[in-house]
Tab-separated table of C-alpha atoms in Angstrom:
chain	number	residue	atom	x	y	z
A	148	UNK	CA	0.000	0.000	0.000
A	149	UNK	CA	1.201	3.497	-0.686
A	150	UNK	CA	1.991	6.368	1.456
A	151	UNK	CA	-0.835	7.970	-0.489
A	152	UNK	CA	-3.349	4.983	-0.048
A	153	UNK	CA	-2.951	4.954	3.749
A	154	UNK	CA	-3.956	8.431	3.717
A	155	UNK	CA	-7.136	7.763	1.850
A	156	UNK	CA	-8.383	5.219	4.360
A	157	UNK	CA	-8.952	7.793	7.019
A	158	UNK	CA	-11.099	9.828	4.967
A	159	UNK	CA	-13.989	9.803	1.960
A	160	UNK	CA	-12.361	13.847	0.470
A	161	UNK	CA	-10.784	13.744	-3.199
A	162	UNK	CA	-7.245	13.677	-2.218
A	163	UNK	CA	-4.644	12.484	-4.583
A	164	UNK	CA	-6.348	12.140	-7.633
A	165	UNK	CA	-5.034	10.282	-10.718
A	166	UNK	CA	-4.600	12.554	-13.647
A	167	UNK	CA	-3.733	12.322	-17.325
A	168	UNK	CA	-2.634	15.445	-18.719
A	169	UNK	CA	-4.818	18.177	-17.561
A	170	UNK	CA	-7.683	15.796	-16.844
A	171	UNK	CA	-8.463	13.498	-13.680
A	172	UNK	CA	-8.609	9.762	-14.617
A	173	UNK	CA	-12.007	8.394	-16.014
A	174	UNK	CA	-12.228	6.441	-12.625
A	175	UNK	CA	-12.186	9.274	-10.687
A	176	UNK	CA	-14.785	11.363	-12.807
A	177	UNK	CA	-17.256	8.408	-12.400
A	178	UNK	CA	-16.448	8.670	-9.317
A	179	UNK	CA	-17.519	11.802	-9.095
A	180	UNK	CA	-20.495	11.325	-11.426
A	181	UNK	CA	-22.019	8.530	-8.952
A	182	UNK	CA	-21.748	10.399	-6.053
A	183	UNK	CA	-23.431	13.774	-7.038
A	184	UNK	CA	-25.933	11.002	-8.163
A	185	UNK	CA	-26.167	9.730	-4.668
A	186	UNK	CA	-26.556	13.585	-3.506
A	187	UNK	CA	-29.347	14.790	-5.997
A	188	UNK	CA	-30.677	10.725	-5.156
A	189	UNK	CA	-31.331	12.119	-1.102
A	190	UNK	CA	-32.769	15.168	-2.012
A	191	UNK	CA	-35.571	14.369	-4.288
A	192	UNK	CA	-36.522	10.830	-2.840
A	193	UNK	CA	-38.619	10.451	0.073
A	194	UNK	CA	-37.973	8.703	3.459
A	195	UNK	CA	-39.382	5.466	3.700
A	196	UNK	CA	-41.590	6.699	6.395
A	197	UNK	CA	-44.215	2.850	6.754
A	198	UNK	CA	-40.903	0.811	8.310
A	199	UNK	CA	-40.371	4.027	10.209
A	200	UNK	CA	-43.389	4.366	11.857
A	201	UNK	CA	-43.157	0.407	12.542
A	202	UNK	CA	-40.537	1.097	14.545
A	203	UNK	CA	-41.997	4.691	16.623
A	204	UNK	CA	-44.569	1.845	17.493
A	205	UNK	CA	-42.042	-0.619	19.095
A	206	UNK	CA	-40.445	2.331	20.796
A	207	UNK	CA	-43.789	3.968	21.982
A	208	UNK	CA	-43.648	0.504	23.634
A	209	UNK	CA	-40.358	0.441	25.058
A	210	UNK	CA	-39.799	4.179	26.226
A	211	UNK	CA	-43.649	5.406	26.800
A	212	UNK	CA	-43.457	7.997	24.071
A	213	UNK	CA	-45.799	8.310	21.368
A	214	UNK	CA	-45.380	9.706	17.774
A	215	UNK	CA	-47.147	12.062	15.497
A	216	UNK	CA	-47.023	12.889	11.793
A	217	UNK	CA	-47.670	16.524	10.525
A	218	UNK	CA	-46.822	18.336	7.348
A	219	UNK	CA	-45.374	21.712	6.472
A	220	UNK	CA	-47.086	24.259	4.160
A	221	UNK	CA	-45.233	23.101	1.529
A	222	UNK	CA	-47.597	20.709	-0.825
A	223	UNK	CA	-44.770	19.335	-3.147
A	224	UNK	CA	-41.154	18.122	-3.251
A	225	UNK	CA	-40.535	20.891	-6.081
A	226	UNK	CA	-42.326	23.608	-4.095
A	227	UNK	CA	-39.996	22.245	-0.687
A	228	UNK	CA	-37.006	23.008	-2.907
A	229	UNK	CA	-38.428	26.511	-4.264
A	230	UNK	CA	-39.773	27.532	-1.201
A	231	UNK	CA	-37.921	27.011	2.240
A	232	UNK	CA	-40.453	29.584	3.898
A	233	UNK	CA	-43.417	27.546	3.737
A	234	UNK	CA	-41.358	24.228	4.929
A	235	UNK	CA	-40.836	26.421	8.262
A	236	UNK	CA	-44.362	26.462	9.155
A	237	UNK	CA	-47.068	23.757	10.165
A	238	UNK	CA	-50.345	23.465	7.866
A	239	UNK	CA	-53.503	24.486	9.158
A	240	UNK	CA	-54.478	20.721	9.631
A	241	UNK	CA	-51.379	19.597	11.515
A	242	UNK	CA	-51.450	22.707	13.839
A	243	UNK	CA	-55.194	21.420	14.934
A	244	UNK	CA	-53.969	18.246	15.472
A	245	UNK	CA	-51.279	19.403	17.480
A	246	UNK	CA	-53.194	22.087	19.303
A	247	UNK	CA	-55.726	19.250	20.856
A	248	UNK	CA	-52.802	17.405	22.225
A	249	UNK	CA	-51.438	17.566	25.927
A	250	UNK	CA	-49.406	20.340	26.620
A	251	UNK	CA	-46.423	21.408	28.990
A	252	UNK	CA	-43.013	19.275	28.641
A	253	UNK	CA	-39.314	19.512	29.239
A	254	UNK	CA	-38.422	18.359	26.136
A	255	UNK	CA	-39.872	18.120	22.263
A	256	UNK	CA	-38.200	15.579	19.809
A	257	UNK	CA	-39.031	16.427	16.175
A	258	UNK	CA	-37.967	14.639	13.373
A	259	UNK	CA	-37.616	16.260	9.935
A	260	UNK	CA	-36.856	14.791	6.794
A	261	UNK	CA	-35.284	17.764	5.142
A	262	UNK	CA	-32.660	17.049	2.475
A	263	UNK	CA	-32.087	13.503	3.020
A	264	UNK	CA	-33.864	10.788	2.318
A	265	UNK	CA	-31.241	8.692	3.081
A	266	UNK	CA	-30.124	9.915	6.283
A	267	UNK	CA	-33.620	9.609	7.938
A	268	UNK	CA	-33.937	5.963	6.102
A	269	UNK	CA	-30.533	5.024	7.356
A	270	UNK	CA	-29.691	6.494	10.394
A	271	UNK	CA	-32.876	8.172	12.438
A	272	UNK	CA	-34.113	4.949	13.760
A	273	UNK	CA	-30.443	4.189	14.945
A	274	UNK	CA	-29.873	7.799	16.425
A	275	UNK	CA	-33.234	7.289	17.944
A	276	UNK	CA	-32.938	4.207	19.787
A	277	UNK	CA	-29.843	5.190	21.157
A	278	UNK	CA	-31.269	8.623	22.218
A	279	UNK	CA	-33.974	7.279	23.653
A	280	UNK	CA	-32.162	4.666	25.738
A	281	UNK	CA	-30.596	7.614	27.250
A	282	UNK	CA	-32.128	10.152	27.758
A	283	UNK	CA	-35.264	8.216	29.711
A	284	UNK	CA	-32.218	8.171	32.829
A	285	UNK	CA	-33.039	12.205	32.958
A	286	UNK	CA	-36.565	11.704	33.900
A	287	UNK	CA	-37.332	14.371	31.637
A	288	UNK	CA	-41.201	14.894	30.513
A	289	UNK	CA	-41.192	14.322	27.043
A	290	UNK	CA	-43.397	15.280	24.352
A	291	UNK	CA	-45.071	13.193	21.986
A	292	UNK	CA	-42.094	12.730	18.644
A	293	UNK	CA	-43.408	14.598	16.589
A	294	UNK	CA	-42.143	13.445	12.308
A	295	UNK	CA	-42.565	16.504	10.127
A	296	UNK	CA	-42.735	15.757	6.055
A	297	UNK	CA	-41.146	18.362	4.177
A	298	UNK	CA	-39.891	20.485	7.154
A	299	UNK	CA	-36.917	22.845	7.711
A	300	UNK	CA	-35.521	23.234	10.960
A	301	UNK	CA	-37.186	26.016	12.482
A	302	UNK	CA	-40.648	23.645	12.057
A	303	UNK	CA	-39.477	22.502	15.364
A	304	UNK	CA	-39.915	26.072	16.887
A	305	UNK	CA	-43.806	26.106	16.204
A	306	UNK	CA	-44.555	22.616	16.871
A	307	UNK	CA	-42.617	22.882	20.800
A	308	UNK	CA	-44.225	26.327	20.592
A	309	UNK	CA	-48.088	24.549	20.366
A	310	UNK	CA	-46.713	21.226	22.680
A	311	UNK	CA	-45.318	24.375	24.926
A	312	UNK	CA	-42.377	22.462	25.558
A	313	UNK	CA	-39.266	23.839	27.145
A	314	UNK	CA	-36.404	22.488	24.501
A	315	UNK	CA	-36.430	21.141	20.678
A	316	UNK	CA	-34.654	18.811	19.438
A	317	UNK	CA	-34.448	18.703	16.000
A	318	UNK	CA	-33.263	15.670	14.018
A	319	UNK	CA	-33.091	16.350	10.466
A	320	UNK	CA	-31.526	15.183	6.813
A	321	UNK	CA	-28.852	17.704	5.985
A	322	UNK	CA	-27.960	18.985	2.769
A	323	UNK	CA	-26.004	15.743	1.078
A	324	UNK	CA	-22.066	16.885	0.472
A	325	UNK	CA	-20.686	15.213	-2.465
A	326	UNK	CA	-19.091	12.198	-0.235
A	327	UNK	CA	-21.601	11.831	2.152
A	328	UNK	CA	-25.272	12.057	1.274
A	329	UNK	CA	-26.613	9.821	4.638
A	330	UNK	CA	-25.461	12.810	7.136
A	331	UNK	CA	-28.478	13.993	10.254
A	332	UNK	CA	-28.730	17.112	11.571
A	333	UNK	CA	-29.455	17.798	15.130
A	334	UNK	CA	-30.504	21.007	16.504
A	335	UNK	CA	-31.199	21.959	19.844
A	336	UNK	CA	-33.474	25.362	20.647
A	337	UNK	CA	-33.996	26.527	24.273
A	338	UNK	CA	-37.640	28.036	24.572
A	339	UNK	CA	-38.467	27.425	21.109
A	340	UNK	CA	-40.882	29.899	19.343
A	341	UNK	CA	-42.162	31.200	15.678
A	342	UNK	CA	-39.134	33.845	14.654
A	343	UNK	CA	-36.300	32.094	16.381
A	344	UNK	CA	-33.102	32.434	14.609
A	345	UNK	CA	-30.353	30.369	13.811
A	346	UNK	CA	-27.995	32.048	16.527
A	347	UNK	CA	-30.425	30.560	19.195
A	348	UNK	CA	-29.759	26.920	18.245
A	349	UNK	CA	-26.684	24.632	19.109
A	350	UNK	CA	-25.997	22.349	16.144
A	351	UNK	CA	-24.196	18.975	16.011
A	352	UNK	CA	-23.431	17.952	12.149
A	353	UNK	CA	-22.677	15.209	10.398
A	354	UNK	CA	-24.260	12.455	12.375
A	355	UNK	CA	-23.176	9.306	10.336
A	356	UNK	CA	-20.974	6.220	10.862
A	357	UNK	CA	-18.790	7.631	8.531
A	358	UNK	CA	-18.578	11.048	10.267
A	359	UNK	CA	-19.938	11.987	13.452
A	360	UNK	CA	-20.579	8.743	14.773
A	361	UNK	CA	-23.979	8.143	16.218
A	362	UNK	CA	-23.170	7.342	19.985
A	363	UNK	CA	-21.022	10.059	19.922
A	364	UNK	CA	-23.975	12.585	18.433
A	365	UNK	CA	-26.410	11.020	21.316
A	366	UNK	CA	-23.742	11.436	24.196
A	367	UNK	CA	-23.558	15.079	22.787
A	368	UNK	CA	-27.192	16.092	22.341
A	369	UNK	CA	-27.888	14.926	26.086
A	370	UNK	CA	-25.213	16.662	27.397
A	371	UNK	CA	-26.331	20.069	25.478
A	372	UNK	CA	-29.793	19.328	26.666
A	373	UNK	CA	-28.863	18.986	29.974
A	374	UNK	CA	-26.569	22.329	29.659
A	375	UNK	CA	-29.462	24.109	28.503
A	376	UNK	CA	-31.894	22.994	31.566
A	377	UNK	CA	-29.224	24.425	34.078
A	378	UNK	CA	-28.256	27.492	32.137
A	379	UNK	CA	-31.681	28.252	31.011
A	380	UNK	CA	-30.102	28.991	27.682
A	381	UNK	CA	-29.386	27.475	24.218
A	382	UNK	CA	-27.235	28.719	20.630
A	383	UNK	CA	-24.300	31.114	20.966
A	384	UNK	CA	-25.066	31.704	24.619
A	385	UNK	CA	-24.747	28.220	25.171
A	386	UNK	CA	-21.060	27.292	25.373
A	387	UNK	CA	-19.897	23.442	24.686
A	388	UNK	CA	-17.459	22.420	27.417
A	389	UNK	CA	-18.331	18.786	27.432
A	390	UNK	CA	-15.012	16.677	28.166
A	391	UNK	CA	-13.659	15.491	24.841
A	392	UNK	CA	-14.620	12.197	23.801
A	393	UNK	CA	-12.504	8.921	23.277
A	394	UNK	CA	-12.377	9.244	19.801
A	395	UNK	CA	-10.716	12.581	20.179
A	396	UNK	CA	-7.599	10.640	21.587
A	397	UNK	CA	-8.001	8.196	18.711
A	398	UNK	CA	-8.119	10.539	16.125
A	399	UNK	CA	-4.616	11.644	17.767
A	400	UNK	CA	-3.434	8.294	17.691
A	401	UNK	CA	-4.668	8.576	13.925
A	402	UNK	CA	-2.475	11.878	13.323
A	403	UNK	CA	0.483	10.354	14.937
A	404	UNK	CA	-0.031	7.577	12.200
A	405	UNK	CA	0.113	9.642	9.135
A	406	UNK	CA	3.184	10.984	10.173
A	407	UNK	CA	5.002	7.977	10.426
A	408	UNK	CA	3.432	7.564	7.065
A	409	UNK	CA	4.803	10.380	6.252
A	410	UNK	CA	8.381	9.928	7.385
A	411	UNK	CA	8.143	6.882	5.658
């Protein structure tokens, strides 16, 4: 194996790239081709949402929390993409069907299929179960989980808003890269409400086995939500001191590797 090889294995970027000429090597452009197919793939598809719900039911069994479906404003996939105002807001129907719910919880878990297909068919359920597993040992009161079709992330403000519940978790498809089209999104808003902004959130990106890894991403959201309890707070006033993980010291156990490669 080459120097160059070894470095490939610790990542999925374009680095060291064949070329011919001026050109990169045919394998490498259909390469290329495939995975912006994957990308465009997770944004226009839609989650496979019957095994999903399956599965809410085995964990409305497990954990005691029931699930509800609602829809944004948005009536198409083309009008999601044109449109990212109306995928903000509840319809009419699913804010009834919220409003006649019980209200007044600590937390509000909404899931949101965004821009990924994939990542919601791949790695929600997995995220979930984990999460869920978890965060029960808080004795938190938690809403019903509440799956949004064709939602952005500030859907999550308005439906905690209606639930009236203290923090939102948002779990969402993000916008597929051009190596990794399976990524979640998970965003955490303290006293979520219609005309929140981004600076009021704490995000944690790239939730994948391939990036973020899930346990990691659950051991992180639990530890913001628990920040946010204590500090009453959430986004940019919200600092993240958690303790670094293990895979921190790996990944320096990883650097100290390439440079030996390196020396090589």
């Amino acid at each position: 194996m080459s120097n160059l090889d070894r470095w490939k294995q610790f990542t999925q970027a374009r680095i060291g790239l064949g070329r011919f000429g001026v050109s990169i090597s045919t394998k490498d452009m259909l390469r290329f081709r495939m995975d912006h197919a994957k990308a465009k793939d997770a944004v226009v598809q839609e989650p496979s949402w019957d095994p999903i719900f399956d599965q809410l039911k085995l964990f409305s069994k497990l954990y005691g929390i029931q699930h509800q479906f609602v829809k944004s404003q948005v009536t198409s996939k083309q009008e999601y993409l044109l449109r990212p105002d109306l995928g903000r807001r509840l319809s009419e129907e699913s804010k009834i069907k919220l409003d006649s719910s019980e209200k007044g919880f600590d937390l509000g878990i909404v899931c949101v299929d965004g821009l990924s297909a994939k990542a919601i068919d791949e790695n929600l359920l997995l995220f979930l179960e984990g999460f869920l597993s978890k965060i029960e040992t808080l004795h938190l009161k938690l809403a019903p989980l509440v799956v949004a079709q064709w939602g952005r992330v500030a859907i999550g403000d308005e439906i905690s808003e209606i639930l009236q519940s203290k923090i939102c978790l948002v779990i969402i498809g993000e916008r597929p890269g051009l190596s990794s089209s399976d990524s979640l999104g998970l965003y955490l808003t303290y006293e979520p409400k219609v005309g929140k902004t981004d600076e009021a959130r704490n995000c944690i990106s790239n939730v994948r086995p391939l990036g973020f890894p899930l346990p990691l991403a659950c051991d992180k959201a639990i530890y913001l939500i628990q920040e946010s309890i204590s500090q009453k707070r959430s986004g940019v006033l919200l600092k993240d001191q958690m303790p670094k993980p293990k895979q921190s010291i790996d990944m320096k156990e990883d650097l100290s590797k390439l440079k030996s490669f390196r020396e090589e």
